[in-house]
């Protein structure tokens, strides 16, 4: 070149082909959180199965709560509508547990955030239901209360494992292919 200048080392600032870094290795605490969340799904299914065994108690509680207004077919409709709502809620909750477990194990940060929000909503919902049962004097069914406490503890364990500092790198968003960090490194 005239003037003794060396040519620019590369005409483009990006490498020609993205470098394959291979699959992400799932940290042990994220893998444990995955299994904990699947356990949450199983406990949710068991809770729904237990709810089906309490139809007679639900019926008598509904009769007492209505002051005898609902009887016969009207009472049956009320009880089975409540059970259907409970089963539907349990199925949706089970699906969310499984979905969040697989998404978190895949390293999706949005799933970690969403799962944490779901945990907060679960804690709030559980607290409201326990407080309302105590305030109305109906008392909480000990088995239902046990399922509630176990599910809150499972959610807490999953959140703690997912937000552990050792998980941060796993959930960090990878830079786009060809991204050059600043300050640039290389033959400048």
PDB file of C-alpha atoms in Angstrom:
ATOM      1  CA  UNK A   1       0.000   0.000   0.000  1.00  0.00           C
ATOM      2  CA  UNK A   2       1.230   3.476  -0.697  1.00  0.00           C
ATOM      3  CA  UNK A   3       2.350   5.382   2.334  1.00  0.00           C
ATOM      4  CA  UNK A   4       3.377   2.252   4.229  1.00  0.00           C
ATOM      5  CA  UNK A   5       0.040   1.685   5.980  1.00  0.00           C
ATOM      6  CA  UNK A   6      -1.078  -1.858   6.694  1.00  0.00           C
ATOM      7  CA  UNK A   7      -4.495  -2.863   5.366  1.00  0.00           C
ATOM      8  CA  UNK A   8      -7.441  -3.043   7.791  1.00  0.00           C
ATOM      9  CA  UNK A   9      -7.469  -6.598   9.210  1.00  0.00           C
ATOM     10  CA  UNK A  10     -11.134  -7.270   8.410  1.00  0.00           C
ATOM     11  CA  UNK A  11     -13.659  -5.616   6.177  1.00  0.00           C
ATOM     12  CA  UNK A  12     -16.569  -6.652   8.417  1.00  0.00           C
ATOM     13  CA  UNK A  13     -16.794  -6.275  12.192  1.00  0.00           C
ATOM     14  CA  UNK A  14     -18.472  -9.674  12.573  1.00  0.00           C
ATOM     15  CA  UNK A  15     -17.067 -13.164  12.137  1.00  0.00           C
ATOM     16  CA  UNK A  16     -18.094 -14.968   8.966  1.00  0.00           C
ATOM     17  CA  UNK A  17     -19.899 -17.767  10.821  1.00  0.00           C
ATOM     18  CA  UNK A  18     -21.261 -17.883  14.356  1.00  0.00           C
ATOM     19  CA  UNK A  19     -19.250 -19.954  16.759  1.00  0.00           C
ATOM     20  CA  UNK A  20     -21.154 -22.945  18.127  1.00  0.00           C
ATOM     21  CA  UNK A  21     -20.723 -22.980  21.890  1.00  0.00           C
ATOM     22  CA  UNK A  22     -22.753 -26.175  22.308  1.00  0.00           C
ATOM     23  CA  UNK A  23     -25.705 -26.795  24.594  1.00  0.00           C
ATOM     24  CA  UNK A  24     -25.941 -25.082  27.956  1.00  0.00           C
ATOM     25  CA  UNK A  25     -25.065 -27.282  30.889  1.00  0.00           C
ATOM     26  CA  UNK A  26     -27.903 -27.204  33.418  1.00  0.00           C
ATOM     27  CA  UNK A  27     -26.543 -26.333  36.884  1.00  0.00           C
ATOM     28  CA  UNK A  28     -27.374 -28.768  39.660  1.00  0.00           C
ATOM     29  CA  UNK A  29     -29.580 -26.298  41.556  1.00  0.00           C
ATOM     30  CA  UNK A  30     -31.661 -25.635  38.399  1.00  0.00           C
ATOM     31  CA  UNK A  31     -31.994 -29.390  37.832  1.00  0.00           C
ATOM     32  CA  UNK A  32     -33.144 -29.811  41.446  1.00  0.00           C
ATOM     33  CA  UNK A  33     -35.613 -26.941  40.963  1.00  0.00           C
ATOM     34  CA  UNK A  34     -36.938 -28.786  37.901  1.00  0.00           C
ATOM     35  CA  UNK A  35     -37.660 -31.882  39.999  1.00  0.00           C
ATOM     36  CA  UNK A  36     -39.118 -29.766  42.820  1.00  0.00           C
ATOM     37  CA  UNK A  37     -41.527 -28.111  40.364  1.00  0.00           C
ATOM     38  CA  UNK A  38     -42.566 -31.509  38.994  1.00  0.00           C
ATOM     39  CA  UNK A  39     -43.211 -32.558  42.599  1.00  0.00           C
ATOM     40  CA  UNK A  40     -45.435 -29.460  42.875  1.00  0.00           C
ATOM     41  CA  UNK A  41     -47.434 -30.759  39.908  1.00  0.00           C
ATOM     42  CA  UNK A  42     -47.817 -34.171  41.552  1.00  0.00           C
ATOM     43  CA  UNK A  43     -48.920 -32.654  44.874  1.00  0.00           C
ATOM     44  CA  UNK A  44     -51.452 -30.500  42.990  1.00  0.00           C
ATOM     45  CA  UNK A  45     -52.928 -33.627  41.369  1.00  0.00           C
ATOM     46  CA  UNK A  46     -53.041 -35.373  44.768  1.00  0.00           C
ATOM     47  CA  UNK A  47     -54.775 -32.325  46.234  1.00  0.00           C
ATOM     48  CA  UNK A  48     -57.429 -32.515  43.506  1.00  0.00           C
ATOM     49  CA  UNK A  49     -57.893 -36.233  44.151  1.00  0.00           C
ATOM     50  CA  UNK A  50     -58.318 -35.522  47.858  1.00  0.00           C
ATOM     51  CA  UNK A  51     -60.917 -32.874  47.063  1.00  0.00           C
ATOM     52  CA  UNK A  52     -63.001 -35.551  45.315  1.00  0.00           C
ATOM     53  CA  UNK A  53     -63.070 -37.598  48.526  1.00  0.00           C
ATOM     54  CA  UNK A  54     -64.645 -34.724  50.471  1.00  0.00           C
ATOM     55  CA  UNK A  55     -67.878 -34.353  48.479  1.00  0.00           C
ATOM     56  CA  UNK A  56     -70.080 -35.132  51.504  1.00  0.00           C
ATOM     57  CA  UNK A  57     -68.310 -32.525  53.654  1.00  0.00           C
ATOM     58  CA  UNK A  58     -68.554 -29.953  50.860  1.00  0.00           C
ATOM     59  CA  UNK A  59     -72.262 -30.714  50.532  1.00  0.00           C
ATOM     60  CA  UNK A  60     -72.931 -30.295  54.272  1.00  0.00           C
ATOM     61  CA  UNK A  61     -70.837 -27.100  54.415  1.00  0.00           C
ATOM     62  CA  UNK A  62     -72.739 -25.676  51.428  1.00  0.00           C
ATOM     63  CA  UNK A  63     -76.084 -26.572  53.047  1.00  0.00           C
ATOM     64  CA  UNK A  64     -75.062 -24.897  56.301  1.00  0.00           C
ATOM     65  CA  UNK A  65     -73.661 -21.835  54.528  1.00  0.00           C
ATOM     66  CA  UNK A  66     -76.878 -21.347  52.539  1.00  0.00           C
ATOM     67  CA  UNK A  67     -78.997 -21.562  55.685  1.00  0.00           C
ATOM     68  CA  UNK A  68     -80.993 -24.403  54.147  1.00  0.00           C
ATOM     69  CA  UNK A  69     -81.982 -22.388  51.069  1.00  0.00           C
ATOM     70  CA  UNK A  70     -80.209 -24.768  48.707  1.00  0.00           C
ATOM     71  CA  UNK A  71     -81.557 -28.318  48.849  1.00  0.00           C
ATOM     72  CA  UNK A  72     -81.809 -31.293  46.525  1.00  0.00           C
ATOM     73  CA  UNK A  73     -80.889 -30.592  42.924  1.00  0.00           C
ATOM     74  CA  UNK A  74     -79.964 -26.972  43.619  1.00  0.00           C
ATOM     75  CA  UNK A  75     -77.479 -28.098  46.254  1.00  0.00           C
ATOM     76  CA  UNK A  76     -76.084 -30.745  43.871  1.00  0.00           C
ATOM     77  CA  UNK A  77     -75.556 -28.139  41.158  1.00  0.00           C
ATOM     78  CA  UNK A  78     -73.754 -25.870  43.632  1.00  0.00           C
ATOM     79  CA  UNK A  79     -71.519 -28.671  44.948  1.00  0.00           C
ATOM     80  CA  UNK A  80     -70.611 -30.113  41.548  1.00  0.00           C
ATOM     81  CA  UNK A  81     -70.011 -26.691  40.025  1.00  0.00           C
ATOM     82  CA  UNK A  82     -67.613 -25.959  42.872  1.00  0.00           C
ATOM     83  CA  UNK A  83     -65.890 -29.319  42.375  1.00  0.00           C
ATOM     84  CA  UNK A  84     -65.629 -28.750  38.615  1.00  0.00           C
ATOM     85  CA  UNK A  85     -64.078 -25.351  39.250  1.00  0.00           C
ATOM     86  CA  UNK A  86     -61.637 -26.873  41.714  1.00  0.00           C
ATOM     87  CA  UNK A  87     -60.660 -29.677  39.322  1.00  0.00           C
ATOM     88  CA  UNK A  88     -60.232 -27.206  36.432  1.00  0.00           C
ATOM     89  CA  UNK A  89     -58.076 -24.967  38.604  1.00  0.00           C
ATOM     90  CA  UNK A  90     -55.972 -27.972  39.642  1.00  0.00           C
ATOM     91  CA  UNK A  91     -55.485 -29.049  36.022  1.00  0.00           C
ATOM     92  CA  UNK A  92     -54.406 -25.559  34.971  1.00  0.00           C
ATOM     93  CA  UNK A  93     -52.098 -25.296  37.979  1.00  0.00           C
ATOM     94  CA  UNK A  94     -50.572 -28.696  37.207  1.00  0.00           C
ATOM     95  CA  UNK A  95     -49.958 -27.613  33.628  1.00  0.00           C
ATOM     96  CA  UNK A  96     -48.312 -24.400  34.807  1.00  0.00           C
ATOM     97  CA  UNK A  97     -46.017 -26.322  37.181  1.00  0.00           C
ATOM     98  CA  UNK A  98     -44.894 -28.616  34.349  1.00  0.00           C
ATOM     99  CA  UNK A  99     -44.547 -25.802  31.798  1.00  0.00           C
ATOM    100  CA  UNK A 100     -42.489 -23.620  34.147  1.00  0.00           C
ATOM    101  CA  UNK A 101     -40.318 -26.611  35.135  1.00  0.00           C
ATOM    102  CA  UNK A 102     -39.355 -27.392  31.542  1.00  0.00           C
ATOM    103  CA  UNK A 103     -38.950 -23.730  30.566  1.00  0.00           C
ATOM    104  CA  UNK A 104     -36.694 -23.041  33.559  1.00  0.00           C
ATOM    105  CA  UNK A 105     -34.606 -26.122  32.844  1.00  0.00           C
ATOM    106  CA  UNK A 106     -34.199 -24.794  29.287  1.00  0.00           C
ATOM    107  CA  UNK A 107     -32.672 -21.605  30.738  1.00  0.00           C
ATOM    108  CA  UNK A 108     -35.553 -19.247  29.900  1.00  0.00           C
ATOM    109  CA  UNK A 109     -35.246 -16.238  32.192  1.00  0.00           C
ATOM    110  CA  UNK A 110     -38.849 -15.209  31.488  1.00  0.00           C
ATOM    111  CA  UNK A 111     -39.947 -18.566  32.967  1.00  0.00           C
ATOM    112  CA  UNK A 112     -37.958 -17.923  36.129  1.00  0.00           C
ATOM    113  CA  UNK A 113     -39.628 -14.524  36.492  1.00  0.00           C
ATOM    114  CA  UNK A 114     -43.090 -15.872  35.622  1.00  0.00           C
ATOM    115  CA  UNK A 115     -42.705 -18.768  38.047  1.00  0.00           C
ATOM    116  CA  UNK A 116     -41.764 -16.317  40.781  1.00  0.00           C
ATOM    117  CA  UNK A 117     -44.867 -14.244  40.040  1.00  0.00           C
ATOM    118  CA  UNK A 118     -46.994 -17.414  40.159  1.00  0.00           C
ATOM    119  CA  UNK A 119     -45.415 -18.261  43.515  1.00  0.00           C
ATOM    120  CA  UNK A 120     -46.300 -14.803  44.860  1.00  0.00           C
ATOM    121  CA  UNK A 121     -49.896 -15.200  43.650  1.00  0.00           C
ATOM    122  CA  UNK A 122     -50.069 -18.652  45.253  1.00  0.00           C
ATOM    123  CA  UNK A 123     -48.814 -17.319  48.590  1.00  0.00           C
ATOM    124  CA  UNK A 124     -51.334 -14.463  48.452  1.00  0.00           C
ATOM    125  CA  UNK A 125     -54.203 -16.792  47.509  1.00  0.00           C
ATOM    126  CA  UNK A 126     -53.270 -19.300  50.208  1.00  0.00           C
ATOM    127  CA  UNK A 127     -53.042 -16.592  52.862  1.00  0.00           C
ATOM    128  CA  UNK A 128     -56.432 -15.155  51.884  1.00  0.00           C
ATOM    129  CA  UNK A 129     -58.112 -18.563  51.982  1.00  0.00           C
ATOM    130  CA  UNK A 130     -56.617 -19.485  55.370  1.00  0.00           C
ATOM    131  CA  UNK A 131     -57.456 -16.072  56.860  1.00  0.00           C
ATOM    132  CA  UNK A 132     -61.010 -16.181  55.515  1.00  0.00           C
ATOM    133  CA  UNK A 133     -61.516 -19.701  56.894  1.00  0.00           C
ATOM    134  CA  UNK A 134     -60.329 -18.528  60.304  1.00  0.00           C
ATOM    135  CA  UNK A 135     -62.335 -15.280  60.170  1.00  0.00           C
ATOM    136  CA  UNK A 136     -65.604 -16.982  59.231  1.00  0.00           C
ATOM    137  CA  UNK A 137     -65.133 -19.563  61.946  1.00  0.00           C
ATOM    138  CA  UNK A 138     -65.498 -22.456  59.518  1.00  0.00           C
ATOM    139  CA  UNK A 139     -61.918 -23.497  60.161  1.00  0.00           C
ATOM    140  CA  UNK A 140     -59.679 -24.985  57.567  1.00  0.00           C
ATOM    141  CA  UNK A 141     -59.748 -28.701  56.834  1.00  0.00           C
ATOM    142  CA  UNK A 142     -56.438 -30.012  58.244  1.00  0.00           C
ATOM    143  CA  UNK A 143     -55.695 -32.100  55.139  1.00  0.00           C
ATOM    144  CA  UNK A 144     -56.440 -29.203  52.768  1.00  0.00           C
ATOM    145  CA  UNK A 145     -54.310 -26.942  54.925  1.00  0.00           C
ATOM    146  CA  UNK A 146     -51.491 -29.509  54.740  1.00  0.00           C
ATOM    147  CA  UNK A 147     -51.683 -29.525  50.922  1.00  0.00           C
ATOM    148  CA  UNK A 148     -51.623 -25.722  50.908  1.00  0.00           C
ATOM    149  CA  UNK A 149     -48.587 -25.535  53.183  1.00  0.00           C
ATOM    150  CA  UNK A 150     -46.714 -28.216  51.222  1.00  0.00           C
ATOM    151  CA  UNK A 151     -47.392 -26.443  47.915  1.00  0.00           C
ATOM    152  CA  UNK A 152     -46.209 -23.109  49.316  1.00  0.00           C
ATOM    153  CA  UNK A 153     -43.021 -24.762  50.624  1.00  0.00           C
ATOM    154  CA  UNK A 154     -42.422 -26.465  47.273  1.00  0.00           C
ATOM    155  CA  UNK A 155     -42.868 -23.131  45.499  1.00  0.00           C
ATOM    156  CA  UNK A 156     -40.509 -21.436  47.937  1.00  0.00           C
ATOM    157  CA  UNK A 157     -37.869 -24.126  47.394  1.00  0.00           C
ATOM    158  CA  UNK A 158     -38.149 -23.760  43.612  1.00  0.00           C
ATOM    159  CA  UNK A 159     -37.868 -19.962  43.757  1.00  0.00           C
ATOM    160  CA  UNK A 160     -34.851 -20.100  46.081  1.00  0.00           C
ATOM    161  CA  UNK A 161     -33.117 -22.625  43.821  1.00  0.00           C
ATOM    162  CA  UNK A 162     -33.878 -20.664  40.638  1.00  0.00           C
ATOM    163  CA  UNK A 163     -32.698 -17.328  42.058  1.00  0.00           C
ATOM    164  CA  UNK A 164     -29.564 -18.787  43.639  1.00  0.00           C
ATOM    165  CA  UNK A 165     -26.499 -16.800  42.476  1.00  0.00           C
ATOM    166  CA  UNK A 166     -25.128 -19.968  40.857  1.00  0.00           C
ATOM    167  CA  UNK A 167     -28.129 -19.901  38.494  1.00  0.00           C
ATOM    168  CA  UNK A 168     -27.491 -16.371  37.221  1.00  0.00           C
ATOM    169  CA  UNK A 169     -25.098 -17.332  34.428  1.00  0.00           C
ATOM    170  CA  UNK A 170     -27.449 -20.085  33.233  1.00  0.00           C
ATOM    171  CA  UNK A 171     -30.350 -17.654  32.891  1.00  0.00           C
ATOM    172  CA  UNK A 172     -28.245 -14.814  31.450  1.00  0.00           C
ATOM    173  CA  UNK A 173     -29.222 -13.921  27.927  1.00  0.00           C
ATOM    174  CA  UNK A 174     -26.553 -14.992  25.456  1.00  0.00           C
ATOM    175  CA  UNK A 175     -25.265 -12.279  23.173  1.00  0.00           C
ATOM    176  CA  UNK A 176     -26.492 -12.453  19.578  1.00  0.00           C
ATOM    177  CA  UNK A 177     -24.258 -14.291  17.100  1.00  0.00           C
ATOM    178  CA  UNK A 178     -21.429 -12.121  15.904  1.00  0.00           C
ATOM    179  CA  UNK A 179     -21.687  -9.690  18.807  1.00  0.00           C
ATOM    180  CA  UNK A 180     -18.373  -8.066  19.633  1.00  0.00           C
ATOM    181  CA  UNK A 181     -17.975  -7.088  23.299  1.00  0.00           C
ATOM    182  CA  UNK A 182     -16.793  -3.626  24.266  1.00  0.00           C
ATOM    183  CA  UNK A 183     -13.983  -2.837  24.607  1.00  0.00           C
ATOM    184  CA  UNK A 184     -13.118  -4.786  21.486  1.00  0.00           C
ATOM    185  CA  UNK A 185     -10.508  -7.456  21.773  1.00  0.00           C
ATOM    186  CA  UNK A 186      -8.426  -8.747  18.957  1.00  0.00           C
ATOM    187  CA  UNK A 187      -5.677  -7.638  16.643  1.00  0.00           C
ATOM    188  CA  UNK A 188      -6.341  -3.878  16.671  1.00  0.00           C
TER     189      UNK A 188
END
